[in-house]
CSV table of C-alpha atoms and ligand atoms in Angstrom, one decimal:
chain,number,residue,atom,x,y,z
A,1,UNK,CA,91.5,101.5,128.7
A,2,UNK,CA,95.1,100.0,129.3
A,3,UNK,CA,97.0,97.1,127.8
A,4,UNK,CA,95.7,94.7,130.7
A,5,UNK,CA,92.3,95.4,129.5
A,6,UNK,CA,92.7,94.0,126.4
A,7,UNK,CA,93.2,90.4,127.9
A,8,UNK,CA,97.0,90.0,126.2
A,9,UNK,CA,99.3,87.5,127.3
A,10,UNK,CA,101.9,88.5,130.1
A,11,UNK,CA,104.4,87.8,127.5
A,12,UNK,CA,103.4,90.4,125.0
A,13,UNK,CA,102.5,92.9,128.1
A,14,UNK,CA,106.1,92.7,129.2
A,15,UNK,CA,107.0,93.8,125.4
A,16,UNK,CA,104.7,96.5,125.5
A,17,UNK,CA,106.1,97.8,128.7
A,18,UNK,CA,109.6,97.7,127.4
A,19,UNK,CA,108.6,99.9,124.4
A,20,UNK,CA,107.3,102.4,126.6
A,21,UNK,CA,103.8,102.2,125.6
A,22,UNK,CA,101.5,103.2,128.5
A,23,UNK,CA,98.3,102.9,126.9
A,24,UNK,CA,96.5,101.7,123.6
A,25,UNK,CA,96.2,104.0,120.5
A,26,UNK,CA,92.8,104.5,119.4
A,27,UNK,CA,93.3,101.9,116.3
A,28,UNK,CA,94.8,99.6,119.0
A,29,UNK,CA,91.7,99.9,121.4
A,30,UNK,CA,89.3,99.3,118.3
A,31,UNK,CA,91.2,96.9,116.6
A,32,UNK,CA,92.4,94.3,119.2
A,33,UNK,CA,89.2,93.2,120.7
A,34,UNK,CA,87.6,92.7,117.5
A,35,UNK,CA,90.6,90.7,116.2
A,36,UNK,CA,90.8,88.5,119.1
A,37,UNK,CA,87.3,87.7,118.3
A,38,UNK,CA,88.7,86.2,115.2
A,39,UNK,CA,86.9,88.5,112.9
A,40,UNK,CA,88.1,90.3,109.6
A,41,UNK,CA,88.7,94.1,109.8
A,42,UNK,CA,88.6,96.7,107.1
A,43,UNK,CA,90.7,99.5,108.8
A,44,UNK,CA,91.5,103.0,107.4
A,45,UNK,CA,94.6,103.8,109.4
A,46,UNK,CA,97.7,105.4,108.4
A,47,UNK,CA,101.3,105.0,109.3
A,48,UNK,CA,101.9,106.7,112.7
A,49,UNK,CA,98.9,105.7,114.1
A,50,UNK,CA,100.2,102.7,115.8
A,51,UNK,CA,98.5,100.4,113.3
A,52,UNK,CA,101.4,97.9,113.5
A,53,UNK,CA,101.0,97.0,117.0
A,54,UNK,CA,97.2,97.1,116.5
A,55,UNK,CA,97.4,93.8,114.4
A,56,UNK,CA,100.6,92.2,115.7
A,57,UNK,CA,99.5,92.1,119.3
A,58,UNK,CA,95.9,90.4,118.6
A,59,UNK,CA,97.7,88.0,116.0
A,60,UNK,CA,100.7,87.0,118.4
A,61,UNK,CA,98.0,86.6,121.4
A,62,UNK,CA,96.0,84.2,119.2
A,63,UNK,CA,99.0,82.5,118.0
A,64,UNK,CA,99.9,81.9,121.7
A,65,UNK,CA,96.4,80.7,122.6
A,66,UNK,CA,96.4,78.1,119.8
A,67,UNK,CA,100.2,77.5,120.6
A,68,UNK,CA,99.5,73.7,121.9
A,69,UNK,CA,98.0,73.0,118.3
A,70,UNK,CA,100.8,74.6,116.4
A,71,UNK,CA,104.1,74.7,118.1
A,72,UNK,CA,106.3,74.0,115.0
A,73,UNK,CA,107.9,76.9,113.3
A,74,UNK,CA,105.8,77.2,110.0
A,75,UNK,CA,104.3,80.2,108.4
A,76,UNK,CA,101.3,81.1,110.3
A,77,UNK,CA,101.0,84.6,109.4
A,78,UNK,CA,101.7,86.6,106.3
A,79,UNK,CA,102.1,90.4,106.3
A,80,UNK,CA,102.0,91.7,102.6
A,81,UNK,CA,103.6,95.5,102.4
A,82,UNK,CA,104.0,97.5,99.5
A,83,UNK,CA,107.9,98.6,99.7
A,84,UNK,CA,110.8,96.9,101.4
A,85,UNK,CA,111.2,99.8,103.7
A,86,UNK,CA,107.7,99.2,105.3
A,87,UNK,CA,108.3,95.4,105.2
A,88,UNK,CA,111.6,96.0,107.3
A,89,UNK,CA,110.0,98.3,109.6
A,90,UNK,CA,106.6,95.9,110.2
A,91,UNK,CA,109.3,92.9,110.7
A,92,UNK,CA,111.3,95.0,113.3
A,93,UNK,CA,108.1,95.7,115.1
A,94,UNK,CA,106.8,92.2,115.1
A,95,UNK,CA,110.3,91.2,116.7
A,96,UNK,CA,110.0,93.7,119.5
A,97,UNK,CA,106.6,92.5,120.2
A,98,UNK,CA,107.4,88.9,120.2
A,99,UNK,CA,110.6,89.0,121.7
A,100,UNK,CA,109.4,87.0,124.6
A,101,UNK,CA,107.8,84.5,122.6
A,102,UNK,CA,109.4,81.6,120.8
A,103,UNK,CA,107.7,82.9,117.3
A,104,UNK,CA,110.3,83.8,114.7
A,105,UNK,CA,109.9,86.7,111.9
A,106,UNK,CA,111.7,87.3,108.6
A,107,UNK,CA,111.4,90.1,106.0
A,108,UNK,CA,111.2,88.8,102.3
A,109,UNK,CA,111.7,91.4,99.5
A,110,UNK,CA,113.3,91.5,96.1
A,111,UNK,CA,116.5,93.3,95.1
A,112,UNK,CA,118.7,91.1,97.5
A,113,UNK,CA,119.7,87.5,97.2
A,114,UNK,CA,117.2,84.8,97.3
A,115,UNK,CA,119.2,82.2,98.8
A,116,UNK,CA,119.7,83.6,102.3
A,117,UNK,CA,115.6,84.1,102.5
A,118,UNK,CA,115.6,80.3,101.2
A,119,UNK,CA,117.7,79.3,103.9
A,120,UNK,CA,116.2,81.2,106.8
A,121,UNK,CA,112.6,79.8,105.5
A,122,UNK,CA,113.9,76.3,105.6
A,123,UNK,CA,115.0,76.7,109.2
A,124,UNK,CA,111.3,77.6,110.0
A,125,UNK,CA,109.8,81.1,110.3
A,126,UNK,CA,106.3,81.6,111.9
A,127,UNK,CA,105.7,85.1,110.7
A,128,UNK,CA,106.6,86.5,107.0
A,129,UNK,CA,106.6,90.2,106.1
A,130,UNK,CA,106.8,90.0,102.3
A,131,UNK,CA,106.5,92.2,99.3
A,132,UNK,CA,104.4,90.5,96.8
A,133,UNK,CA,106.9,90.2,93.8
A,134,UNK,CA,109.5,88.2,95.7
A,135,UNK,CA,106.9,86.3,97.5
A,136,UNK,CA,105.7,85.2,94.4
A,137,UNK,CA,109.0,83.9,93.5
A,138,UNK,CA,109.4,82.2,96.6
A,139,UNK,CA,105.8,80.4,95.9
A,140,UNK,CA,106.8,79.5,92.4
A,141,UNK,CA,110.0,78.0,93.4
A,142,UNK,CA,108.2,76.0,96.2
A,143,UNK,CA,110.7,77.7,98.8
A,144,UNK,CA,107.8,78.6,101.1
A,145,UNK,CA,104.9,76.7,102.2
A,146,UNK,CA,101.9,79.2,103.1
A,147,UNK,CA,99.5,76.1,103.4
A,148,UNK,CA,99.1,76.7,107.5
A,149,UNK,CA,98.6,80.5,107.2
A,150,UNK,CA,95.9,81.5,109.9
A,151,UNK,CA,96.4,85.3,109.2
A,152,UNK,CA,97.0,87.5,106.2
A,153,UNK,CA,97.4,91.1,106.8
A,154,UNK,CA,97.4,93.4,103.7
A,155,UNK,CA,99.0,96.7,105.2
A,156,UNK,CA,99.1,99.7,103.1
A,157,UNK,CA,97.0,98.0,100.7
A,158,UNK,CA,95.9,101.2,98.7
A,159,UNK,CA,99.5,101.7,98.1
A,160,UNK,CA,99.9,98.1,96.9
A,161,UNK,CA,97.2,98.8,94.5
A,162,UNK,CA,98.6,102.2,93.2
A,163,UNK,CA,101.9,100.3,92.6
A,164,UNK,CA,100.0,97.7,90.1
A,165,UNK,CA,100.1,95.0,92.8
A,166,UNK,CA,96.5,93.8,92.6
A,167,UNK,CA,97.4,90.5,90.3
A,168,UNK,CA,100.1,89.7,92.7
A,169,UNK,CA,98.1,90.0,95.7
A,170,UNK,CA,95.4,87.8,94.0
A,171,UNK,CA,98.0,85.1,93.1
A,172,UNK,CA,99.1,85.1,96.8
A,173,UNK,CA,95.7,84.6,98.1
A,174,UNK,CA,94.9,81.7,95.6
A,175,UNK,CA,97.5,79.9,97.6
A,176,UNK,CA,96.4,80.5,101.1
A,177,UNK,CA,94.0,78.6,103.0
A,178,UNK,CA,90.3,79.6,102.9
A,179,UNK,CA,89.7,79.5,106.7
A,180,UNK,CA,92.0,82.1,107.6
A,181,UNK,CA,91.4,85.6,109.2
A,182,UNK,CA,92.1,88.8,106.7
A,183,UNK,CA,92.9,92.3,108.2
A,184,UNK,CA,93.1,94.9,105.5
A,185,UNK,CA,94.8,98.3,106.5
A,186,UNK,CA,94.7,101.1,103.9
A,187,UNK,CA,94.9,105.0,104.0
A,188,UNK,CA,92.2,105.5,101.7
A,189,UNK,CA,88.6,103.6,100.6
A,190,UNK,CA,88.8,103.8,96.8
A,191,UNK,CA,86.4,101.7,95.2
A,192,UNK,CA,89.5,99.2,94.1
A,193,UNK,CA,90.0,98.6,98.0
A,194,UNK,CA,86.1,98.1,98.5
A,195,UNK,CA,86.5,95.4,95.7
A,196,UNK,CA,89.3,93.8,97.0
A,197,UNK,CA,87.8,93.5,100.4
A,198,UNK,CA,84.2,92.1,99.1
A,199,UNK,CA,86.2,89.6,97.2
A,200,UNK,CA,88.9,88.4,99.9
A,201,UNK,CA,87.3,89.5,103.6
A,202,UNK,CA,84.6,87.9,105.2
A,203,UNK,CA,81.8,90.5,106.7
A,204,UNK,CA,84.7,92.5,107.8
A,205,UNK,CA,84.3,95.0,110.8
A,206,UNK,CA,84.7,98.5,109.6
A,207,UNK,CA,87.5,100.6,111.7
A,208,UNK,CA,88.6,104.0,111.3
A,209,UNK,CA,90.8,106.3,112.8
A,210,UNK,CA,92.2,109.9,112.3
A,211,UNK,CA,96.0,110.2,111.9
A,212,UNK,CA,97.8,110.7,115.3
A,213,UNK,CA,101.0,112.0,115.2
A,214,UNK,CA,101.8,114.3,111.9
A,215,UNK,CA,98.7,116.7,112.7
A,216,UNK,CA,99.2,116.2,116.4
A,217,UNK,CA,98.9,119.4,118.3
A,218,UNK,CA,101.6,118.6,120.3
A,219,UNK,CA,104.3,119.0,117.8
A,220,UNK,CA,105.2,122.3,116.2
A,221,UNK,CA,106.8,121.8,113.1
A,222,UNK,CA,108.7,124.3,111.1
A,223,UNK,CA,110.8,124.6,107.7
A,224,UNK,CA,114.0,126.8,108.0
A,225,UNK,CA,115.0,127.6,104.4
A,226,UNK,CA,118.8,127.7,104.1
A,227,UNK,CA,121.5,127.2,101.6
A,228,UNK,CA,122.9,123.4,101.8
A,229,UNK,CA,126.6,124.6,102.6
A,230,UNK,CA,125.1,126.8,105.7
A,231,UNK,CA,122.9,124.0,107.2
A,232,UNK,CA,125.5,123.0,109.8
A,233,UNK,CA,126.1,126.9,110.8
A,234,UNK,CA,122.3,126.8,111.0
A,235,UNK,CA,122.2,124.0,113.1
A,236,UNK,CA,124.7,124.8,115.6
A,237,UNK,CA,123.4,128.3,115.9
A,238,UNK,CA,119.7,127.0,116.8
A,239,UNK,CA,121.4,124.5,119.3
A,240,UNK,CA,123.5,127.2,121.1
A,241,UNK,CA,120.9,129.8,120.9
A,242,UNK,CA,118.2,127.9,122.0
A,243,UNK,CA,120.2,126.3,124.6
A,244,UNK,CA,119.0,122.6,123.4
A,245,UNK,CA,120.0,120.0,125.4
A,246,UNK,CA,118.7,116.9,123.9
A,247,UNK,CA,118.5,116.8,120.0
A,248,UNK,CA,117.7,114.0,117.7
A,249,UNK,CA,119.1,115.0,114.2
A,250,UNK,CA,118.3,112.8,111.1
A,251,UNK,CA,120.4,112.8,108.0
A,252,UNK,CA,119.7,110.7,104.7
A,253,UNK,CA,123.2,109.1,104.5
A,254,UNK,CA,125.4,106.9,106.9
A,255,UNK,CA,128.3,109.2,105.4
A,256,UNK,CA,126.3,112.4,106.2
A,257,UNK,CA,125.7,111.4,110.0
A,258,UNK,CA,129.3,110.8,110.5
A,259,UNK,CA,130.3,113.9,108.9
A,260,UNK,CA,127.9,115.9,110.6
A,261,UNK,CA,128.6,114.3,113.9
A,262,UNK,CA,132.2,115.5,113.6
A,263,UNK,CA,131.4,119.1,112.8
A,264,UNK,CA,129.3,119.5,115.6
A,265,UNK,CA,132.1,118.2,117.9
A,266,UNK,CA,134.2,120.9,116.4
A,267,UNK,CA,131.6,123.3,117.2
A,268,UNK,CA,131.8,122.2,120.6
A,269,UNK,CA,128.6,120.2,120.8
A,270,UNK,CA,128.6,116.7,122.1
A,271,UNK,CA,127.4,114.2,119.9
A,272,UNK,CA,127.3,110.8,118.5
A,273,UNK,CA,126.1,109.2,115.2
A,274,UNK,CA,123.9,106.1,114.9
A,275,UNK,CA,123.4,104.0,111.7
A,276,UNK,CA,123.5,100.7,109.8
A,277,UNK,CA,127.4,100.7,109.8
A,278,UNK,CA,128.1,101.2,113.4
A,279,UNK,CA,128.4,98.0,115.5
A,280,UNK,CA,125.0,97.1,118.1
A,281,UNK,CA,127.4,98.0,120.9
A,282,UNK,CA,128.3,101.3,119.5
A,283,UNK,CA,124.5,102.0,118.8
A,284,UNK,CA,123.4,100.9,122.2
A,285,UNK,CA,126.1,103.0,124.1
A,286,UNK,CA,125.3,106.2,121.7
A,287,UNK,CA,121.8,105.6,122.6
A,288,UNK,CA,122.5,105.3,126.3
A,289,UNK,CA,124.9,108.4,126.4
A,290,UNK,CA,122.1,110.3,124.7
A,291,UNK,CA,119.2,109.4,126.9
A,292,UNK,CA,121.3,110.1,130.0
A,293,UNK,CA,122.4,113.5,128.6
A,294,UNK,CA,126.0,112.8,128.0
A,295,UNK,CA,125.7,113.9,124.6
A,296,UNK,CA,123.5,117.0,123.4
A,297,UNK,CA,123.4,115.6,119.7
A,298,UNK,CA,122.1,112.0,118.5
A,299,UNK,CA,122.7,111.9,114.5
A,300,UNK,CA,120.7,109.0,112.7
A,301,UNK,CA,119.6,107.5,110.0
A,302,UNK,CA,116.1,106.7,109.1
A,303,UNK,CA,116.5,102.9,109.7
A,304,UNK,CA,118.9,103.3,112.6
A,305,UNK,CA,116.4,105.6,114.3
A,306,UNK,CA,113.3,103.1,114.1
A,307,UNK,CA,113.6,101.4,117.4
A,308,UNK,CA,114.6,104.6,119.1
A,309,UNK,CA,112.0,105.5,121.8
A,310,UNK,CA,112.9,108.3,124.2
A,311,UNK,CA,110.7,110.0,126.6
A,312,UNK,CA,110.0,113.5,126.1
A,313,UNK,CA,112.5,114.2,123.3
A,314,UNK,CA,112.2,117.9,122.9
A,315,UNK,CA,113.6,118.5,119.6
A,316,UNK,CA,113.8,116.8,116.2
A,317,UNK,CA,115.8,118.2,113.3
A,318,UNK,CA,115.6,117.2,109.9
A,319,UNK,CA,119.3,118.0,108.8
A,320,UNK,CA,118.1,116.6,105.2
A,321,UNK,CA,114.3,115.6,104.2
A,322,UNK,CA,113.9,112.1,103.7
A,323,UNK,CA,113.4,111.0,100.3
A,324,UNK,CA,110.2,108.9,101.3
A,325,UNK,CA,107.5,111.0,102.8
A,326,UNK,CA,106.1,108.7,105.3
A,327,UNK,CA,109.6,108.9,107.1
A,328,UNK,CA,109.0,112.7,107.7
A,329,UNK,CA,106.2,111.3,109.8
A,330,UNK,CA,108.2,108.7,111.6
A,331,UNK,CA,111.0,111.1,112.3
A,332,UNK,CA,108.9,113.9,113.9
A,333,UNK,CA,106.8,111.2,115.6
A,334,UNK,CA,109.9,110.8,117.9
A,335,UNK,CA,109.1,114.2,119.8
A,336,UNK,CA,105.7,115.0,120.9
A,337,UNK,CA,104.7,111.9,122.4
A,338,UNK,CA,102.4,111.3,125.1
A,339,UNK,CA,101.1,114.9,125.4
A,340,UNK,CA,104.4,116.3,125.8
A,341,UNK,CA,105.3,119.4,123.9
A,342,UNK,CA,107.9,118.6,121.1
A,343,UNK,CA,109.5,120.4,118.2
A,344,UNK,CA,110.3,119.3,114.8
A,345,UNK,CA,112.5,121.6,112.3
A,346,UNK,CA,113.4,120.8,108.9
A,347,UNK,CA,116.6,122.6,107.3
A,348,UNK,CA,115.3,122.7,103.7
A,349,UNK,CA,117.6,123.7,100.9
A,350,UNK,CA,116.5,124.3,97.1
A,351,UNK,CA,117.4,120.7,96.2
A,352,UNK,CA,114.7,119.6,98.4
A,353,UNK,CA,111.5,121.5,97.4
A,354,UNK,CA,110.3,118.3,95.6
A,355,UNK,CA,110.5,116.0,98.9
A,356,UNK,CA,108.8,119.1,100.9
A,357,UNK,CA,106.0,119.2,98.5
A,358,UNK,CA,105.7,115.4,98.7
A,359,UNK,CA,105.5,115.8,102.8
A,360,UNK,CA,102.9,118.6,102.8
A,361,UNK,CA,100.6,116.5,100.0
A,362,UNK,CA,101.0,113.6,102.5
A,363,UNK,CA,100.4,115.1,105.5
A,364,UNK,CA,97.7,117.4,104.2
A,365,UNK,CA,98.9,120.7,105.5
A,366,UNK,CA,101.5,123.4,105.0
A,367,UNK,CA,104.3,123.6,107.4
A,368,UNK,CA,105.1,127.0,108.6
A,369,UNK,CA,108.3,128.4,107.0
A,370,UNK,CA,110.9,130.5,108.7
A,371,UNK,CA,113.6,132.5,106.7
A,372,UNK,CA,116.4,133.8,109.3
A,373,UNK,CA,117.7,136.9,108.2
A,374,UNK,CA,121.4,135.8,108.8
A,375,UNK,CA,120.8,132.6,106.7
A,376,UNK,CA,118.8,134.0,103.9
A,377,UNK,CA,119.0,131.5,100.8
A,378,UNK,CA,121.1,132.8,98.1
A,379,UNK,CA,118.4,133.1,95.1
A,380,UNK,CA,121.2,132.3,92.3
A,381,UNK,CA,121.9,128.8,93.7
A,382,UNK,CA,119.7,126.2,91.5
A,383,UNK,CA,118.5,122.9,92.5
A,384,UNK,CA,120.7,120.0,91.8
A,385,UNK,CA,119.8,116.2,91.9
A,386,UNK,CA,120.4,114.7,95.6
A,387,UNK,CA,123.1,112.4,96.1
A,388,UNK,CA,121.5,109.6,97.9
A,389,UNK,CA,124.9,108.0,99.0
A,390,UNK,CA,125.8,104.6,99.7
A,391,UNK,CA,124.2,102.2,97.5
A,392,UNK,CA,121.0,104.0,97.2
A,393,UNK,CA,120.2,105.4,93.5
A,394,UNK,CA,120.0,109.0,93.1
A,395,UNK,CA,116.3,109.6,93.0
A,396,UNK,CA,114.7,112.9,93.5
A,397,UNK,CA,110.9,111.6,94.0
A,398,UNK,CA,109.2,112.2,97.2
A,399,UNK,CA,107.4,108.9,97.2
A,400,UNK,CA,108.5,105.6,96.4
A,401,UNK,CA,106.8,103.3,93.9
A,402,UNK,CA,107.7,101.5,90.6
A,403,UNK,CA,109.0,98.1,90.0
A,404,UNK,CA,107.4,95.3,91.3
A,405,UNK,CA,107.8,94.1,95.2
A,406,UNK,CA,110.9,96.0,96.2
A,407,UNK,CA,109.9,99.7,96.1
A,408,UNK,CA,111.3,100.6,93.1
A,409,UNK,CA,114.9,101.4,92.7
A,410,UNK,CA,115.4,102.1,96.5
A,411,UNK,CA,118.2,100.0,97.9
A,412,UNK,CA,117.8,100.9,101.6
A,413,UNK,CA,120.5,100.3,103.6
A,414,UNK,CA,118.2,97.5,104.9
A,415,UNK,CA,118.5,94.3,103.0
A,416,UNK,CA,120.5,93.7,106.2
A,417,UNK,CA,117.6,92.0,107.7
A,418,UNK,CA,116.6,90.4,104.6
A,419,UNK,CA,115.9,86.6,105.0
A,420,UNK,CA,117.4,86.6,108.5
A,421,UNK,CA,115.0,84.9,110.6
A,422,UNK,CA,115.2,85.9,114.0
A,423,UNK,CA,113.9,84.5,117.3
A,424,UNK,CA,114.2,86.1,120.6
A,425,UNK,CA,116.3,89.4,120.4
B,1,AMP,P1,102.7,102.7,113.1
B,1,AMP,O1,101.8,103.5,113.1
B,1,AMP,O2,102.5,101.2,113.2
B,1,AMP,O3,103.8,102.8,112.2
B,1,AMP,O4,103.4,103.4,114.3
B,1,AMP,C1,103.8,104.6,114.5
B,1,AMP,C2,104.5,104.8,116.0
B,1,AMP,O5,104.0,104.9,117.1
B,1,AMP,C3,105.7,103.6,116.1
B,1,AMP,O6,106.9,104.4,116.4
B,1,AMP,C4,105.4,102.8,117.3
B,1,AMP,O7,106.7,102.3,117.9
B,1,AMP,C5,104.5,103.8,118.2
B,1,AMP,N1,103.6,103.1,119.0
B,1,AMP,C6,102.6,102.2,118.7
B,1,AMP,N2,102.1,101.8,119.6
B,1,AMP,C7,102.0,102.9,120.5
B,1,AMP,C8,101.5,103.2,121.9
B,1,AMP,N3,100.4,102.5,122.3
B,1,AMP,N4,101.8,104.0,122.4
B,1,AMP,C9,103.0,104.6,122.0
B,1,AMP,N5,103.8,104.7,121.0
B,1,AMP,C10,103.1,103.8,120.1
């Protein structure tokens, strides 16, 4: 099956092509035709399956088909997510798929100023991606009008319930039109999810697909245990010994990305860093140089790397493990795409054992461990709390969670898109 077979508008097909997607993933192939028939769905799909495009593309298609009725910018679709990171990521995807349409999207979450969000909403937004807590603030302040919502999407619904959002979700749903289409995505089918779906979905079609990327046969994963102070030396060793020509390296912080980039240059390895503090131009140039093979290493933070799509990227290195386990899946999913072979290596020091445990729990498998003779960790070094850098609170938990609506105390380098209405990009 191709995207053309799904009957999508050419404006969407163009955006899909620009994303480099050649064929729908299993969740997309199953969900898109059902959503296009205006049916509710209950989908068992985790991050990494392509679920975001699975609900966004048919939603945009239906909005385009109804355009003659509702051309004004008013909220027509609402996507609820458990964390600000997911909200940002989903909105980035929506903006990319909607880039040739006139629809504007915005992201709304707590922990940042509410006023820019109010201003953006006042200007007119078609698609809102929100965490429940802040959305309720807008509802109670009457700064958002949800009376024209045709689509409600509950993304990672199980996680929202785990985080105690059930009452918030119910309060949001209470102000939405009854005559709407509801799509619920959840990694698990707990009794609580079943209850939620019987309450709010109309005879939903059940769709379930297996995770495609973390357990993908095409990505060879390995953990290299090493002391923190020797990671740079090990990375240089691996790149030179393996004669790696194109490596995407992830760091947790912007500062860490810059520092590593400078160190690699000192070691004679051409590199560039991309992160939120770099200008758009600098990011575009770095990516173009990397794709063209002018530089061997691109050092990136999670948020900066989100839009990166590189065909046949052979090596991904986690210089530091992410503190949010799902980010691991996103990071390694940059390699081994479309049946190509890829290698994802993580350099792990004793401080990161808890992150590693969280990741292995999420992907439900043990990642093979490697101890190189010349880089054996010093057993006398004890674990220390991890400095998240920047304005992120020091957290040493593998999973997010906690306070309502904004993903605990995580103050991601995001917020940058917060409330920013966007049309064409
Ligand atoms: P998601 O599960 O929505 O977080 O998507 C996981 C990753 O798959 C994202 O990086 C998407 O850009 C990518 N993706 C989504 N659909 C496709 C597709 N049809 N072909 C290739 N990659 C895709």
